[in-house]
Tab-separated table of C-alpha atoms in Angstrom:
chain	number	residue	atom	x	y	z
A	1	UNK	CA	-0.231	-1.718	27.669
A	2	UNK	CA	2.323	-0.912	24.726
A	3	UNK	CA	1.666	-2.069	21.447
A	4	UNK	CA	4.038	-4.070	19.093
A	5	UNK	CA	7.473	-2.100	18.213
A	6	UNK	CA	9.521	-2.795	15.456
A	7	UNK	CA	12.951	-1.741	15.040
A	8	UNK	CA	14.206	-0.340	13.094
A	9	UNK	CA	11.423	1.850	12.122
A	10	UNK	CA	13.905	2.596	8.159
A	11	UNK	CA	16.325	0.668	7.012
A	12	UNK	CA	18.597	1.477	3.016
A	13	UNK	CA	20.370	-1.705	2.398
A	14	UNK	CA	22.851	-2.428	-0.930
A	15	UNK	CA	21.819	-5.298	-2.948
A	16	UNK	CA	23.968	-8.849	-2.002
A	17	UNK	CA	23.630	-7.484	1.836
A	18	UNK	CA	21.373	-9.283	4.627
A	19	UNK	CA	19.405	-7.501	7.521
A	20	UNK	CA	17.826	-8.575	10.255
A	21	UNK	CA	14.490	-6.959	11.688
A	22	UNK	CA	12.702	-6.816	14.711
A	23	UNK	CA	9.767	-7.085	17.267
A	24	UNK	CA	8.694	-7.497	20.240
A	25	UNK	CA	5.032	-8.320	20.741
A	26	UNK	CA	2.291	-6.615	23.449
A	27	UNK	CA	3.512	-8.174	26.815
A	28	UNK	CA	1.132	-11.822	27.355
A	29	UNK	CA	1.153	-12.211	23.365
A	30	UNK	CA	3.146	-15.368	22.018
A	31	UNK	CA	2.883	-15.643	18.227
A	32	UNK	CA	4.189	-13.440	16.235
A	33	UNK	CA	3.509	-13.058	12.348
A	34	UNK	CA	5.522	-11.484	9.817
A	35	UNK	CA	4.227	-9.910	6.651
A	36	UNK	CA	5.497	-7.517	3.541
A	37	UNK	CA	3.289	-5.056	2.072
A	38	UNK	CA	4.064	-3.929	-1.630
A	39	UNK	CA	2.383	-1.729	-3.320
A	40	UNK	CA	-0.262	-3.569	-5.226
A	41	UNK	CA	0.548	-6.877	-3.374
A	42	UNK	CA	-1.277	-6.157	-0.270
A	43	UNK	CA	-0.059	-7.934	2.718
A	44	UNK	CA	1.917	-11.318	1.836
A	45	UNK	CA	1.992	-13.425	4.997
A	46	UNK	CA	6.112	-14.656	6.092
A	47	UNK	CA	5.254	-16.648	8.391
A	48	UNK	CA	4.026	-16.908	12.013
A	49	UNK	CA	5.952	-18.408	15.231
A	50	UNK	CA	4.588	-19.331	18.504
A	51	UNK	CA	6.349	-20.342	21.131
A	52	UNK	CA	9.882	-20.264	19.583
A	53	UNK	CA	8.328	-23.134	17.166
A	54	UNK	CA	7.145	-21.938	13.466
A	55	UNK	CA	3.754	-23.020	12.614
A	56	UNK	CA	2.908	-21.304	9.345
A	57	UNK	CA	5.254	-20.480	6.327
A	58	UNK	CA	4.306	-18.048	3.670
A	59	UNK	CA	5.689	-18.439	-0.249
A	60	UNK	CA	8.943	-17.039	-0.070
A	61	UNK	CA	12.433	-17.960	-0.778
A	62	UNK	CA	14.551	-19.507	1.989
A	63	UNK	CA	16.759	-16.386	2.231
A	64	UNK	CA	13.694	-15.183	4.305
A	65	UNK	CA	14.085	-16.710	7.908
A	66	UNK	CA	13.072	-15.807	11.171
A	67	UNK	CA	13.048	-17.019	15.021
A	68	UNK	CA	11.518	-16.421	18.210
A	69	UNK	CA	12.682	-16.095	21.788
A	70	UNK	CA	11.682	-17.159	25.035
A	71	UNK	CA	10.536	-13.605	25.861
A	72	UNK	CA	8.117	-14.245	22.477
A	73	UNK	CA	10.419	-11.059	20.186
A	74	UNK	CA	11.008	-12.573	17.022
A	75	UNK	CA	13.689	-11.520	14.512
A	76	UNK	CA	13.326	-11.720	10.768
A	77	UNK	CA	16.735	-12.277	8.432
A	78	UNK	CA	16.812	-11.378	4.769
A	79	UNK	CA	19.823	-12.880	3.286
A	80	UNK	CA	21.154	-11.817	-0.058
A	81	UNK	CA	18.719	-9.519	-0.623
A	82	UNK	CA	17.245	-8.148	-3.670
A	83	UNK	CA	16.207	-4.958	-5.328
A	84	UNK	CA	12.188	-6.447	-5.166
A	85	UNK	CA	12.881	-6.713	-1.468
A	86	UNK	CA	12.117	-2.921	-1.063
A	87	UNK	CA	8.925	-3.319	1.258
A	88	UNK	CA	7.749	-2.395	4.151
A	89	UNK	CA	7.617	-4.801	6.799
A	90	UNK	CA	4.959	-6.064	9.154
A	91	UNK	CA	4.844	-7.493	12.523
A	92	UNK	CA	1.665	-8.744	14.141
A	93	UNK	CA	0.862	-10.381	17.162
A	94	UNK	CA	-1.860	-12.418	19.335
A	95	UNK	CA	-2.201	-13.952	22.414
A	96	UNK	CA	-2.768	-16.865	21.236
A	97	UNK	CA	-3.121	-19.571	18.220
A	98	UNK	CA	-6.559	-19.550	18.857
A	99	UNK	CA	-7.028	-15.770	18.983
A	100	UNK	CA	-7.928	-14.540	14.830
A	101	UNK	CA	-7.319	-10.594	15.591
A	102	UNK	CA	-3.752	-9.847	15.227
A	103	UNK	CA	-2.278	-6.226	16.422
A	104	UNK	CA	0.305	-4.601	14.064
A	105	UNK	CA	3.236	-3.048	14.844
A	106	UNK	CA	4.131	0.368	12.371
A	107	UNK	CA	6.333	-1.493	10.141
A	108	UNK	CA	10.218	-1.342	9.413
A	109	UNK	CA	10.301	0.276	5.709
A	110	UNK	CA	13.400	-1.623	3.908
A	111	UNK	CA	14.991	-0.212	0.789
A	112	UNK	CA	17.442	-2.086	-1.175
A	113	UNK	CA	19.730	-0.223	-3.904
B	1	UNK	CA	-1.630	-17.310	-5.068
B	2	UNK	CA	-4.569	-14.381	-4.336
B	3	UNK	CA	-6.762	-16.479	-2.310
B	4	UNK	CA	-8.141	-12.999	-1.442
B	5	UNK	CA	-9.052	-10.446	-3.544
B	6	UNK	CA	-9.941	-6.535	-3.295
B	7	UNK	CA	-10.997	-5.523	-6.952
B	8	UNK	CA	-10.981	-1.797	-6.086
B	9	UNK	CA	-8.018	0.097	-5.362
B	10	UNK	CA	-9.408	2.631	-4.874
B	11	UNK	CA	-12.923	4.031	-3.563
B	12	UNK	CA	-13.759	7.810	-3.101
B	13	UNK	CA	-17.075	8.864	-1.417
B	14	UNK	CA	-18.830	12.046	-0.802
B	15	UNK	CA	-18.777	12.774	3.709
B	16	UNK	CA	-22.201	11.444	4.994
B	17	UNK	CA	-22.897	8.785	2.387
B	18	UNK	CA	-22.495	4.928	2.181
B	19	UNK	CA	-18.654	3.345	1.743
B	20	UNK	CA	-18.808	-0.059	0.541
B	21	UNK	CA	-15.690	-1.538	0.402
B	22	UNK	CA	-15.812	-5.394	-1.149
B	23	UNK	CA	-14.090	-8.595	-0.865
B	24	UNK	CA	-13.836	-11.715	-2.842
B	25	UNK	CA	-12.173	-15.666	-1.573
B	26	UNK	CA	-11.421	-18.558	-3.033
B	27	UNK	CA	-10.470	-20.509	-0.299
B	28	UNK	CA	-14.223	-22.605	1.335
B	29	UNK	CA	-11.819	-23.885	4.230
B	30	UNK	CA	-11.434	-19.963	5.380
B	31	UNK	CA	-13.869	-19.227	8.363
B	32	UNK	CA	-13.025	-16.521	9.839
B	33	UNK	CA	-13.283	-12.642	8.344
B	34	UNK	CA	-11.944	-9.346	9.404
B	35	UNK	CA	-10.887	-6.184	8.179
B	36	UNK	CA	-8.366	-4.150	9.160
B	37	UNK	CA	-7.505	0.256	8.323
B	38	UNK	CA	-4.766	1.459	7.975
B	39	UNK	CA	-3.262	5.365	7.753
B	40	UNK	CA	0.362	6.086	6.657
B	41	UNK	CA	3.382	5.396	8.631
B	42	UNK	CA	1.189	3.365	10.757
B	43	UNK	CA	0.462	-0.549	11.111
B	44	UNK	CA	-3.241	-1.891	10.059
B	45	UNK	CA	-5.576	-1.455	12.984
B	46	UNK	CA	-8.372	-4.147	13.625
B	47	UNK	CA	-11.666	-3.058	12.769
B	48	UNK	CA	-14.644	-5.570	12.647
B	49	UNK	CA	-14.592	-9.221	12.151
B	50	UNK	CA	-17.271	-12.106	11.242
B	51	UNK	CA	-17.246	-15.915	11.426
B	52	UNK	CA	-18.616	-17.348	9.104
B	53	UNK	CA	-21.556	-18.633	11.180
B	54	UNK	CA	-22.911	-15.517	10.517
B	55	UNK	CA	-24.149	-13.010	7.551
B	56	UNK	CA	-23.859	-9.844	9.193
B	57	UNK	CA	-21.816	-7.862	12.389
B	58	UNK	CA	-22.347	-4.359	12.871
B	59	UNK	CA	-20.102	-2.249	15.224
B	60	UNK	CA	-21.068	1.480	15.390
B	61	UNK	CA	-21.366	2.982	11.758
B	62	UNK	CA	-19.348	0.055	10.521
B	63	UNK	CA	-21.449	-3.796	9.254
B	64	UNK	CA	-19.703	-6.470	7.571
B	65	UNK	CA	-21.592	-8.461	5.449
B	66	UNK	CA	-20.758	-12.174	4.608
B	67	UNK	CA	-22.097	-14.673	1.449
B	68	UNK	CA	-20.809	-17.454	2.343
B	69	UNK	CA	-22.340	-19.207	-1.755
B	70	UNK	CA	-20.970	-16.529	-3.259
B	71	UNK	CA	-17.127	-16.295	-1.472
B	72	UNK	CA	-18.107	-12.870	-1.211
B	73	UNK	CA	-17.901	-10.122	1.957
B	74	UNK	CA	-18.187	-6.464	2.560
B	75	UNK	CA	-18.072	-3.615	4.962
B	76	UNK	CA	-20.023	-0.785	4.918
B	77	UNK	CA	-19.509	2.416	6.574
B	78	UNK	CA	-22.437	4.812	6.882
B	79	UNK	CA	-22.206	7.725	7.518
B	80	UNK	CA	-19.350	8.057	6.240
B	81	UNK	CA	-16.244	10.682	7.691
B	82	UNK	CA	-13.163	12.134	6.534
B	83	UNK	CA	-11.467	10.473	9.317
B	84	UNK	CA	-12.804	7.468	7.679
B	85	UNK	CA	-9.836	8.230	4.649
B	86	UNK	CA	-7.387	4.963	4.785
B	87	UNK	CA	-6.676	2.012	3.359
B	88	UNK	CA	-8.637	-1.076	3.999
B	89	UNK	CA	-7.459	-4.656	3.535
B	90	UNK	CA	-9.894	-7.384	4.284
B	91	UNK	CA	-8.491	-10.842	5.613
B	92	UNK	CA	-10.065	-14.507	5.956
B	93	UNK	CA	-8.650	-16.762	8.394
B	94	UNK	CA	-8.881	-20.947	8.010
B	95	UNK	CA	-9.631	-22.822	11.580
B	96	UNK	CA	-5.482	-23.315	12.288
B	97	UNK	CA	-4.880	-20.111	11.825
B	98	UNK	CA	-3.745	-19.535	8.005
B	99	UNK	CA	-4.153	-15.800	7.488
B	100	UNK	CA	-4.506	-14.341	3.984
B	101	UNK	CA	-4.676	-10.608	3.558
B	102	UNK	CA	-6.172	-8.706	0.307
B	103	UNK	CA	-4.359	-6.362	-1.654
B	104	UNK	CA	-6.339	-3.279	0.240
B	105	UNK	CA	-8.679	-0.536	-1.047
B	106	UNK	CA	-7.791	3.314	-0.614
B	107	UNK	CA	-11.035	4.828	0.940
B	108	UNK	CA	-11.314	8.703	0.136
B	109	UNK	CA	-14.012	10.430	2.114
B	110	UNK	CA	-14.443	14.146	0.861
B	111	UNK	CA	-15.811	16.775	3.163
């Protein structure tokens, strides 16, 4: 079964820009989560969707938005962005709400100049 | 708001011995535990996990261990390997699925 891909895998944006990132889940999976890693930060949580609905919201900004599909891919927008938006970028999935053990896709690394 | 917190940023252990990577919450509603690994250039891996029913899971050479009075959990990876070289984040779950992650510890195993 193939894991969770995220494209694209590097991104170099200029500051005032948005981008748009995404992923598509392991096939039977339907929520999707969305995280940036920082140095130091760890793993700050977006927010998750499942079933084209979101259900949990992280603390960030409203230029950070995202969606799902039918097909359960999700895309994640960054409007304006900014120079602390440099992260790399984490998609995880499950097959379920109820499921706790979320598989990661390799990240889209973001860098904003 | 660092519900969950990973002290050590770092850890470095000698190949064979113990690894005891730790993990402090705040947050009594989470009740659900896991820890992930991740290498470089790749996304964090699921490792073990506990529920917070319990005080211990063991899996191999890896055990978590969870005090639930103290908000307190760890793994601990004996023997350790050089494979074993990652980072670590440990996460805690609430019942509807709110996920919080740590800020991850970089395990060094030397042969």
């Amino acid at each position: 079964k193939a894991g969770v891909t995220q494209t694209p895998r590097y991104l170099i944006k200029t500051r005032g820009q948005q981008v748009t990132l995404s992923c598509s889940p392991i096939s039977g999976h339907r929520s999707v989560s969305w995280y940036q890693q920082t140095p130091g930060q760890g793993l700050q949580f977006l927010f998750e969707y499942f079933s084209e609905t979101q259900r949990n919201k992280g603390n960030f900004p409203g230029r950070f938005s995202g969606r799902q599909f039918s097909n359960s891919r999700s895309e994640m927008n960054v409007s304006t962005l900014e120079l602390g938006d440099s992260a790399l970028y984490l998609c995880a999935s499950r097959r379920g709400q109820a499921a706790y053990e979320q598989y990661f896709g390799p990240g889209t690394r973001l860098t904003v100049t | 708001d660092q519900q969950v917190k990973q002290n050590s940023p770092s850890l470095s252990v000698q190949e064979g011995r113990i690894s005891i990577l730790n993990c402090d919450y705040t947050n009594s509603m989470f009740d659900y535990f896991l820890w992930y690994k991740k290498y470089p250039a790749e996304g964090p891996t699921f490792l073990i996990s506990i529920s917070s029913i319990k005080d211990k899971n063991e899996d191999g050479r890896f055990t978590v261990f969870l005090n639930k009075s103290a908000k307190h959990l760890s793994l601990h990876i004996v023997p350790s390997q050089p494979g074993d070289s990652a980072v670590y984040f440990c996460a805690a779950s609430t019942l509807n699925n709110d996920m919080r992650f740590g800020a991850g510890t970089r395990l060094t195993v030397k042969p």
